[in-house]
PDB file of C-alpha atoms in Angstrom:
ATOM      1  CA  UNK A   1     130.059  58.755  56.634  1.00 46.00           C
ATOM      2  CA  UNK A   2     126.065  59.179  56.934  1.00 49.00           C
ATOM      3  CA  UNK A   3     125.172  61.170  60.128  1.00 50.00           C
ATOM      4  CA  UNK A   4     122.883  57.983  61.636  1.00 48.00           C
ATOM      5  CA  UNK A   5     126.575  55.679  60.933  1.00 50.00           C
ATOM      6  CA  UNK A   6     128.144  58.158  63.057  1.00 51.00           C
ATOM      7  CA  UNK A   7     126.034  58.716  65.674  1.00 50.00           C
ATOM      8  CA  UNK A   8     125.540  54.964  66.181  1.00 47.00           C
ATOM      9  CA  UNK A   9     129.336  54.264  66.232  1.00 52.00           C
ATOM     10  CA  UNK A  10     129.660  57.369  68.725  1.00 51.00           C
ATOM     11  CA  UNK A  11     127.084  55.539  70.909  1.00 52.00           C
ATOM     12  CA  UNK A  12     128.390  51.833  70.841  1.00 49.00           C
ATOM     13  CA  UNK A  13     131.766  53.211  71.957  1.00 52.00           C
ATOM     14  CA  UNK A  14     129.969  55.575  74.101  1.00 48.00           C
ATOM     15  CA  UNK A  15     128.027  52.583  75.850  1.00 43.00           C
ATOM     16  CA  UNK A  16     130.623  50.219  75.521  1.00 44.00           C
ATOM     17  CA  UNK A  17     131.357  50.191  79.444  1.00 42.00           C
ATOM     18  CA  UNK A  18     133.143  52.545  82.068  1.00 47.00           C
ATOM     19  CA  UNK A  19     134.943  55.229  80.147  1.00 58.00           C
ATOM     20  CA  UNK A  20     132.627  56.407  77.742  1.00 91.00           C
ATOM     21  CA  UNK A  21     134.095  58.266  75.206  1.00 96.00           C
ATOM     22  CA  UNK A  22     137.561  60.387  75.820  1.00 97.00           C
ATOM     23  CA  UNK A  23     136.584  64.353  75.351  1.00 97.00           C
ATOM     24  CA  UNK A  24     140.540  64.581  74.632  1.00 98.00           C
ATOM     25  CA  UNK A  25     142.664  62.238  72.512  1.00 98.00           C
ATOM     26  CA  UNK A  26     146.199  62.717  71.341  1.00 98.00           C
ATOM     27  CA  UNK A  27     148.122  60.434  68.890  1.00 98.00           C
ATOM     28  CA  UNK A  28     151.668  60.355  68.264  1.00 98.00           C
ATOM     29  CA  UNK A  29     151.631  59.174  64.623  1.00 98.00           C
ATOM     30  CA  UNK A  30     154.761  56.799  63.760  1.00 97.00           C
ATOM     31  CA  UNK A  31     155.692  54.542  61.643  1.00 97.00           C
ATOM     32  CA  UNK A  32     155.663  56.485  57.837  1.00 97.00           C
ATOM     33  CA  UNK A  33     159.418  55.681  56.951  1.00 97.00           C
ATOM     34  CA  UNK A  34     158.795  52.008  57.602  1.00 97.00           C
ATOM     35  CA  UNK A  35     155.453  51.943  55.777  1.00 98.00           C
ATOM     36  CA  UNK A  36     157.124  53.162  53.046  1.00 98.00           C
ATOM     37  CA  UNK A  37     160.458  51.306  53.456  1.00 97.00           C
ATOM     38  CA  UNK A  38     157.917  48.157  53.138  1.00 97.00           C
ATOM     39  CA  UNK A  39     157.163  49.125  49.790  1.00 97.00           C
ATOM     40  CA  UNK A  40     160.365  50.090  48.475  1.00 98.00           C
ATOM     41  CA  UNK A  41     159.184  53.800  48.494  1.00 98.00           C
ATOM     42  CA  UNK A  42     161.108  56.801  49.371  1.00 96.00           C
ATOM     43  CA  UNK A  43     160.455  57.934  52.369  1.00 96.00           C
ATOM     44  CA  UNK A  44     157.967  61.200  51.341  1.00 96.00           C
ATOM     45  CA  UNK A  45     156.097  58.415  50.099  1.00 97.00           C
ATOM     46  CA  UNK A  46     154.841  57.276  53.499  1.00 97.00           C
ATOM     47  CA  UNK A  47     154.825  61.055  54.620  1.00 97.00           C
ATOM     48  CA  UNK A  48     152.603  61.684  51.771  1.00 97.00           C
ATOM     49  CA  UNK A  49     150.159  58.792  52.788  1.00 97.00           C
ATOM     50  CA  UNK A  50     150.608  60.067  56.409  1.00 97.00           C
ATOM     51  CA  UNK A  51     149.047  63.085  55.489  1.00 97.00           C
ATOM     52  CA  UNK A  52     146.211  61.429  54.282  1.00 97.00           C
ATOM     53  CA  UNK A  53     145.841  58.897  57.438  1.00 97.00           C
ATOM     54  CA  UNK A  54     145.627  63.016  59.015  1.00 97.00           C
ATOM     55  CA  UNK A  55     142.652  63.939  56.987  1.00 96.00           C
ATOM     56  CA  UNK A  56     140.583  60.791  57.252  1.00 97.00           C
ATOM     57  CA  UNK A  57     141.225  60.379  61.548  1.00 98.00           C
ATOM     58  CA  UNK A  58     140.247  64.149  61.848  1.00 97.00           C
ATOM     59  CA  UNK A  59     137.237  63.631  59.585  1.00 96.00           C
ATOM     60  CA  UNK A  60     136.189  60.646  61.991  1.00 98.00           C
ATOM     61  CA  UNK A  61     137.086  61.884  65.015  1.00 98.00           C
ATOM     62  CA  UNK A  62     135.034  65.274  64.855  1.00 97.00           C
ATOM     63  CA  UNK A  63     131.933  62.848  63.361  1.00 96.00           C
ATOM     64  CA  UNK A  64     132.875  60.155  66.493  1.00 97.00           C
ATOM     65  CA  UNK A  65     132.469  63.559  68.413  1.00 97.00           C
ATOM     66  CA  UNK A  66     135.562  63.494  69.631  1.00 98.00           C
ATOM     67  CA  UNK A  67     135.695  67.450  71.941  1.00 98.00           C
ATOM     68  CA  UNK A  68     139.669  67.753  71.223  1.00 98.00           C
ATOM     69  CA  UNK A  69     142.259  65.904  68.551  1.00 98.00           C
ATOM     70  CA  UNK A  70     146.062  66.344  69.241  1.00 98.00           C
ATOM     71  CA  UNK A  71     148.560  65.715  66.450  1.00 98.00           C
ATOM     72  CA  UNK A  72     152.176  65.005  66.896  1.00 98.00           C
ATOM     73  CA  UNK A  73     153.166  66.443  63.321  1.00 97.00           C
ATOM     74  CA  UNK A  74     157.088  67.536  63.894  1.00 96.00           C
ATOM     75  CA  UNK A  75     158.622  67.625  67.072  1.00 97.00           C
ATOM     76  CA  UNK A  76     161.663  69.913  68.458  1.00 96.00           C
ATOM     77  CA  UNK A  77     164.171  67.259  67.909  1.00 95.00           C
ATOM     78  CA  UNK A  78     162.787  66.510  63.866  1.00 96.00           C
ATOM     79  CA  UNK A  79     165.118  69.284  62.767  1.00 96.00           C
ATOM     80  CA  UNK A  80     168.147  66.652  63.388  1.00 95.00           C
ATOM     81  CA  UNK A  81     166.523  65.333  59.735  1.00 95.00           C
ATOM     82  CA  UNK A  82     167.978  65.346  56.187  1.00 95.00           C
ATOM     83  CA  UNK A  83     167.149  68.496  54.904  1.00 96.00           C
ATOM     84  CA  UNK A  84     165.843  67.247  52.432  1.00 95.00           C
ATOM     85  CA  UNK A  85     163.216  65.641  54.421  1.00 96.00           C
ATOM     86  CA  UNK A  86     162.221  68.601  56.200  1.00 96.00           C
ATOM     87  CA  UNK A  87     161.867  69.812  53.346  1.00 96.00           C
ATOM     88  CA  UNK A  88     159.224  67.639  51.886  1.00 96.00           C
ATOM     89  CA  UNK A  89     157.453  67.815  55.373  1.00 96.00           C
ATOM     90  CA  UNK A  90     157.126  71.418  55.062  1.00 96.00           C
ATOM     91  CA  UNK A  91     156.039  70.942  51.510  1.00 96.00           C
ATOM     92  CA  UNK A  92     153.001  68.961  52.671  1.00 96.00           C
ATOM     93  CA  UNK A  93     152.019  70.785  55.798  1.00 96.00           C
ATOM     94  CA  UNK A  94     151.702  73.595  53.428  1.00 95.00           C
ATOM     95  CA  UNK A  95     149.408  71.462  51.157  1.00 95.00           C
ATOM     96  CA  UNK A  96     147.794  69.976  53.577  1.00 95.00           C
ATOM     97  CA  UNK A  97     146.846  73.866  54.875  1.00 95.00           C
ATOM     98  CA  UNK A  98     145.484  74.680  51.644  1.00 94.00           C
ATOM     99  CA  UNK A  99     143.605  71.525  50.561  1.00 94.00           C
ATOM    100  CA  UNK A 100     142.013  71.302  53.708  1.00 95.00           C
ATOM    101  CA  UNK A 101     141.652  74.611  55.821  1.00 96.00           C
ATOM    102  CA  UNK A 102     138.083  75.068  53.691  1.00 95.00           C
ATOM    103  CA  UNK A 103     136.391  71.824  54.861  1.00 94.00           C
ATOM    104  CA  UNK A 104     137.823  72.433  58.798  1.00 96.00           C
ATOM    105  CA  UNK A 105     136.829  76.138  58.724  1.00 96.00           C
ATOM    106  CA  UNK A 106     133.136  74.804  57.249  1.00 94.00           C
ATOM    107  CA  UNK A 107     133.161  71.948  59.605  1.00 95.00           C
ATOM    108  CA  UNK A 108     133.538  74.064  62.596  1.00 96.00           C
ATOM    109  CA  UNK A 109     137.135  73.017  63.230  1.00 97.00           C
ATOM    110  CA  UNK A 110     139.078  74.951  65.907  1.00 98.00           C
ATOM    111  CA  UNK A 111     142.397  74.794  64.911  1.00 98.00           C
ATOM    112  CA  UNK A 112     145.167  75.132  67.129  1.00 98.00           C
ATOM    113  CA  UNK A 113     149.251  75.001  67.639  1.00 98.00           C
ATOM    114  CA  UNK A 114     151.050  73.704  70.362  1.00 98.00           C
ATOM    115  CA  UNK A 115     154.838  74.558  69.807  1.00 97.00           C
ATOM    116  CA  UNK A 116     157.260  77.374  68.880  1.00 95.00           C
ATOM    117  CA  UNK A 117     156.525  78.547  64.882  1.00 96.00           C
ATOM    118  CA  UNK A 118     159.774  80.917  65.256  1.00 94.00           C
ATOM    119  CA  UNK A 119     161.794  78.792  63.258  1.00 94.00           C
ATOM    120  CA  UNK A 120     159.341  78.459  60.661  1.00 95.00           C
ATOM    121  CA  UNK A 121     160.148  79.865  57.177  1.00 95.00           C
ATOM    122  CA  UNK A 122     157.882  83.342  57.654  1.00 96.00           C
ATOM    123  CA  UNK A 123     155.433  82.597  54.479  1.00 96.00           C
ATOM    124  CA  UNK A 124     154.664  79.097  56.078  1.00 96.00           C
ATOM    125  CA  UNK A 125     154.369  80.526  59.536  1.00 96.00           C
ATOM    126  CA  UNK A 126     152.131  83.135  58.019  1.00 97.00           C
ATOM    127  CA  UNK A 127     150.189  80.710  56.486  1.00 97.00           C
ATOM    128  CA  UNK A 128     149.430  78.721  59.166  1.00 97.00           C
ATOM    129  CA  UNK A 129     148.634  81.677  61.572  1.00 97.00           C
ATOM    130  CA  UNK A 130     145.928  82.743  59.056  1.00 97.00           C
ATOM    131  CA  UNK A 131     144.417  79.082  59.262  1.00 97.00           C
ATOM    132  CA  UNK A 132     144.446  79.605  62.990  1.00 97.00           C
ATOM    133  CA  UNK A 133     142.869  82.770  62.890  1.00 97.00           C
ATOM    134  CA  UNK A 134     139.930  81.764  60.684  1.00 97.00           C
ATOM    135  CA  UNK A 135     138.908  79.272  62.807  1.00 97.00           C
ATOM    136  CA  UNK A 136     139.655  80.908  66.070  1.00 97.00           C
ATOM    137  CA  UNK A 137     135.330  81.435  66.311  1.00 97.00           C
ATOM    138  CA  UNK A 138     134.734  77.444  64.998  1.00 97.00           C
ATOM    139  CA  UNK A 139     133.184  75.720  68.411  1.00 96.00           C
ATOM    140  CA  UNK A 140     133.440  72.529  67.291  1.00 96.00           C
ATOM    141  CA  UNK A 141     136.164  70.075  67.377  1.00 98.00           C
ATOM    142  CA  UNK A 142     139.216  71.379  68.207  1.00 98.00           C
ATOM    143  CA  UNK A 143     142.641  70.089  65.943  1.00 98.00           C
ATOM    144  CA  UNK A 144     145.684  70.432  67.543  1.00 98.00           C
ATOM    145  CA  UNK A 145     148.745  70.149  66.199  1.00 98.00           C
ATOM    146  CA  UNK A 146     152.123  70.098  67.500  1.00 98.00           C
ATOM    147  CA  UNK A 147     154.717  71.603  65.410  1.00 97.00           C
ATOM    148  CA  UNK A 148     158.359  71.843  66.936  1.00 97.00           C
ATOM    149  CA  UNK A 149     157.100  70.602  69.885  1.00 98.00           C
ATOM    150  CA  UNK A 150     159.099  69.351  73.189  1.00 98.00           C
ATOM    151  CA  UNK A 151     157.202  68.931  76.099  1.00 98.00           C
ATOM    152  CA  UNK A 152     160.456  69.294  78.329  1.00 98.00           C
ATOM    153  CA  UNK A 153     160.774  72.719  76.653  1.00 97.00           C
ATOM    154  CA  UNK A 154     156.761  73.319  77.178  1.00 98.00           C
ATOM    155  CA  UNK A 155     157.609  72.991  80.901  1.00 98.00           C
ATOM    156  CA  UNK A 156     160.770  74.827  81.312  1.00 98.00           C
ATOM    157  CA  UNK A 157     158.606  77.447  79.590  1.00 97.00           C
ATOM    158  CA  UNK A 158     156.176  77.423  81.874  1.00 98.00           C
ATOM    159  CA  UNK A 159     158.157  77.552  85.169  1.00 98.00           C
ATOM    160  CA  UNK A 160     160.347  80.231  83.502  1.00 97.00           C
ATOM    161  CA  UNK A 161     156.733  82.114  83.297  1.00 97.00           C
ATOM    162  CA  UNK A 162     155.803  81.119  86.776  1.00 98.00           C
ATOM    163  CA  UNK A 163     159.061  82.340  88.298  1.00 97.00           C
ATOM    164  CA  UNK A 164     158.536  85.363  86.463  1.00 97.00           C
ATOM    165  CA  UNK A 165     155.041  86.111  87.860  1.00 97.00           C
ATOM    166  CA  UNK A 166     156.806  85.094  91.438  1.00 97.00           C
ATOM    167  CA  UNK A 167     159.554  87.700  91.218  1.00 97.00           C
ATOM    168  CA  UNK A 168     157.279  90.454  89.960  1.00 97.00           C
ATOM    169  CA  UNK A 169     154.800  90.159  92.353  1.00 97.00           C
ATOM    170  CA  UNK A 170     152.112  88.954  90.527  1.00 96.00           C
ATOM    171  CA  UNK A 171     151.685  85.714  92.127  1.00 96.00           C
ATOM    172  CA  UNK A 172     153.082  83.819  95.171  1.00 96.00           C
ATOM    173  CA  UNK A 173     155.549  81.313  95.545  1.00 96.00           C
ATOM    174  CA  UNK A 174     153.208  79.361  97.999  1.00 96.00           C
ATOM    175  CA  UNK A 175     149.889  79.951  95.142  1.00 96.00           C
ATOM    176  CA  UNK A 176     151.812  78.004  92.463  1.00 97.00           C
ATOM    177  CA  UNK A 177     149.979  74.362  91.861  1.00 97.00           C
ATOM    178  CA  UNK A 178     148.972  72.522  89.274  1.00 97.00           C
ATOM    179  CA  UNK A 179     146.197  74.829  88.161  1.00 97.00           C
ATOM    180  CA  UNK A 180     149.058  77.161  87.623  1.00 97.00           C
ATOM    181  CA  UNK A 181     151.221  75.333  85.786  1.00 97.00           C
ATOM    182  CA  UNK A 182     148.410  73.805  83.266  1.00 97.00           C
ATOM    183  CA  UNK A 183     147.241  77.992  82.395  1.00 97.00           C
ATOM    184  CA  UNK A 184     150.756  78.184  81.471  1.00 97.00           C
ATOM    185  CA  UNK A 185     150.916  75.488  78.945  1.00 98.00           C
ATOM    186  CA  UNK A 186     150.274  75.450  75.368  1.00 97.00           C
ATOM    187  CA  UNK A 187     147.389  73.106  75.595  1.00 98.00           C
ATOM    188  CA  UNK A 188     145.130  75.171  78.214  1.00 97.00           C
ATOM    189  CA  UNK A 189     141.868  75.660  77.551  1.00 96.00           C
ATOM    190  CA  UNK A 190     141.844  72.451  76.249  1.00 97.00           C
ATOM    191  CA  UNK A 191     139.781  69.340  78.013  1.00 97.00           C
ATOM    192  CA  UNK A 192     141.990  67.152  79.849  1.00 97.00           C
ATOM    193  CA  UNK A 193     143.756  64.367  78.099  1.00 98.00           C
ATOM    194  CA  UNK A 194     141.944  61.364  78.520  1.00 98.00           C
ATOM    195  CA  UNK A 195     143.782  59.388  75.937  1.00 98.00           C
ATOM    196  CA  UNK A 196     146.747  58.806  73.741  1.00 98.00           C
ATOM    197  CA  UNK A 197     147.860  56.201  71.131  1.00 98.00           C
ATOM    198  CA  UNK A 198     151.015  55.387  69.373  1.00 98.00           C
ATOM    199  CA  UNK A 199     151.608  53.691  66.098  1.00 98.00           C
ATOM    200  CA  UNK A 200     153.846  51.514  64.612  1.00 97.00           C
ATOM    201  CA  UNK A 201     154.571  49.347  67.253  1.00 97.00           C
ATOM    202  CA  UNK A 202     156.854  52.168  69.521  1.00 97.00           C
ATOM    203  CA  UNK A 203     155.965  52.504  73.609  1.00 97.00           C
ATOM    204  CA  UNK A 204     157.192  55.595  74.607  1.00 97.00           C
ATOM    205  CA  UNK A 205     155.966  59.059  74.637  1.00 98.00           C
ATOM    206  CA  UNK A 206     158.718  60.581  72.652  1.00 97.00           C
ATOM    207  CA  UNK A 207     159.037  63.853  74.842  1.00 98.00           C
ATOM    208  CA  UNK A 208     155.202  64.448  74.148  1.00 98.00           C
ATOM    209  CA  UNK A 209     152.489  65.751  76.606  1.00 98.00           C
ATOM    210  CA  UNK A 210     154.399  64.000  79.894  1.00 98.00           C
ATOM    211  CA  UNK A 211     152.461  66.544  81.648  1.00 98.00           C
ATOM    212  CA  UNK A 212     149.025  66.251  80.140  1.00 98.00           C
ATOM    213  CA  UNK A 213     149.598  62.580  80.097  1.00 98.00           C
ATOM    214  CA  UNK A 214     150.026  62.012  83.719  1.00 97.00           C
ATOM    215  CA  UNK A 215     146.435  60.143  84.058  1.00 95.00           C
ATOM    216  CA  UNK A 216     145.343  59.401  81.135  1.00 97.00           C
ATOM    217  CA  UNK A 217     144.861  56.080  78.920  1.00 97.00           C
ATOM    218  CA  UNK A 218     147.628  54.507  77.032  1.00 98.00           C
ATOM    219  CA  UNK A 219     147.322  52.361  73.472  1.00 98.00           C
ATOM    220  CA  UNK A 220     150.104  51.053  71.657  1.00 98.00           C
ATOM    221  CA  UNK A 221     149.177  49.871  68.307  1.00 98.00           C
ATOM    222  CA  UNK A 222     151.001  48.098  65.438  1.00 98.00           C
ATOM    223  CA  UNK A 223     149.559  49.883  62.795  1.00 98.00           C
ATOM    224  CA  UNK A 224     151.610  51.922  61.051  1.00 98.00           C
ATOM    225  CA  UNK A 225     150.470  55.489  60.921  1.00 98.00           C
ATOM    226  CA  UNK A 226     149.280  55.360  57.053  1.00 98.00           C
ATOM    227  CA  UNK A 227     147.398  52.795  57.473  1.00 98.00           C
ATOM    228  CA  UNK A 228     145.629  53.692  60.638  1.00 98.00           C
ATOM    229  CA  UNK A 229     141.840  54.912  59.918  1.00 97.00           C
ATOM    230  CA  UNK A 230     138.467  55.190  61.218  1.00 98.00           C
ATOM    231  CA  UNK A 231     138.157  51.634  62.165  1.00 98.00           C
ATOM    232  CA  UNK A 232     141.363  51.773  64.260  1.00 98.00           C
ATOM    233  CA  UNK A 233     140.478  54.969  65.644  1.00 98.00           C
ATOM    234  CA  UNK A 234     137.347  53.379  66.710  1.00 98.00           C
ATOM    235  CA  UNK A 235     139.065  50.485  67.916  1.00 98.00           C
ATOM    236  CA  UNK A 236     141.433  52.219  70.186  1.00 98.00           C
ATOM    237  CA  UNK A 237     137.820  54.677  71.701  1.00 98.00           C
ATOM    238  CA  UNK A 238     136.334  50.744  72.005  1.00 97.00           C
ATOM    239  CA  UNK A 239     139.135  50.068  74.060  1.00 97.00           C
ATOM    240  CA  UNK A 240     139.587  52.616  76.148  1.00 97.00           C
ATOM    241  CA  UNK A 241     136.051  52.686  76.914  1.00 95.00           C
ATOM    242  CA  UNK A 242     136.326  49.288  77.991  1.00 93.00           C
ATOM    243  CA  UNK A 243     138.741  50.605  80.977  1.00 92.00           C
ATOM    244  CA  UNK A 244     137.853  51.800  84.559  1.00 85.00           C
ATOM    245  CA  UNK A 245     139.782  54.787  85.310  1.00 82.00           C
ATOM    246  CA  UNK A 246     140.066  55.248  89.126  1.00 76.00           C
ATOM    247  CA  UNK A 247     142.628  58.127  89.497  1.00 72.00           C
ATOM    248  CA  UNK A 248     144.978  56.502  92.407  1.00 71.00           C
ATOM    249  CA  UNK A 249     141.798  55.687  94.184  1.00 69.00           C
ATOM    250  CA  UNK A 250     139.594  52.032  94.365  1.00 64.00           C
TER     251      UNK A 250
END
């Protein structure tokens, strides 16, 4: 996409009406057993053209200008798969890594994880530390992706941190608030999320960002994850601007 394309479609969705454009969106991306189940595919198929719904939303979003993308890749409860399937998921997170960690490091990606990498196999959770660490200095967009990720676990972590800090000292009882609790998550630093979207047709949050995602914007689409793309990412930013976020208040 030409720079003047995506500055223009940054600034009709930026001037579309009250919410501008979300600094922060997350997207829990469904739907790539049934898009391949639709085509009598195995089901790597539709992980396989998942992975390449991944590249072309990141490539959009950081042009859209987008501050922070958050990918639901494989959640804590995705080891309950085949092994075989894990297997091939693994397989193409590792590709992915290596077809693509050039063009985010060059692009100014920040790459970040939000999960537990301990029950990685060690030459895959090598790997993907290394693509963190070259792109820890990148200050544009920042990618991140959850891998074994739980967001009950994320916040039994952090209370188990905060009771910690309580019972040594280091910070108390009566100080903990939400400021607290949002240092002690896996996604601070990052902006506040101002929107997520589901595909394939699914409402619920699936154990994803419930606390991140206490105010922000909800869209449930249809599409199913392979087939979602710049124009639906663009449609989903065209809707949320289109809503009036008031917080509790009038």
């Amino acid at each position: 996409m030409s720079a003047a394309r995506a500055s223009a479609a940054a600034g009709a969705i930026a001037s579309a009406a009250r919410g501008g454009l979300p600094r922060h969106v997350a997207i829990i991306m469904d739907g790539n057993g049934r898009w391949a189940k639709k085509r009598l595919l195995p089901r790597v198929a539709g992980h396989r053209a998942g992975v390449d719904a991944v590249r072309k939303v990141v490539r959009a979003a950081g042009e859209i200008g987008v501050e922070a993308l958050t990918l639901y890749a494989f959640s804590s409860e995705n080891w309950r798969r085949p092994q075989s399937e894990i297997a091939d998921l693994m397989g193409l997170l590792r590709r992915y890594l290596l077809a693509e960690l050039e063009e985010l490091a060059q692009g100014g990606v920040q790459l970040r994880i939000l999960g537990d990498l301990g029950r990685f196999d060690p030459e895959l959770r090598e790997m993907i530390e290394g693509a963190v660490a070259r792109t820890a200095s990148n200050e544009g967009m920042i990618l991140a992706v959850a891998l074994n990720y739980g967001a009950q676990d994320e916040l039994v972590e952090a209370a188990r941190a905060l009771a910690t800090d309580a019972a040594a000292g280091r910070i108390e009882p009566a100080a903990i608030d939400a400021s607290a609790m949002e240092a002690r998550l896996s996604t601070a630093g990052l902006p506040p999320l101002d929107l997520m979207i589901r595909t394939s047709g699914e409402k619920r949050l699936s154990n994803f960002l419930l606390w991140q995602a206490a105010y922000a914007e909800l869209i449930f689409v249809d599409t199913l994850w392979p087939d979602f793309d710049r124009t639906a990412l663009e449609a989903a930013l065209a809707d949320y601007a289109r809503r009036e976020r008031r917080y509790g208040g009038l």
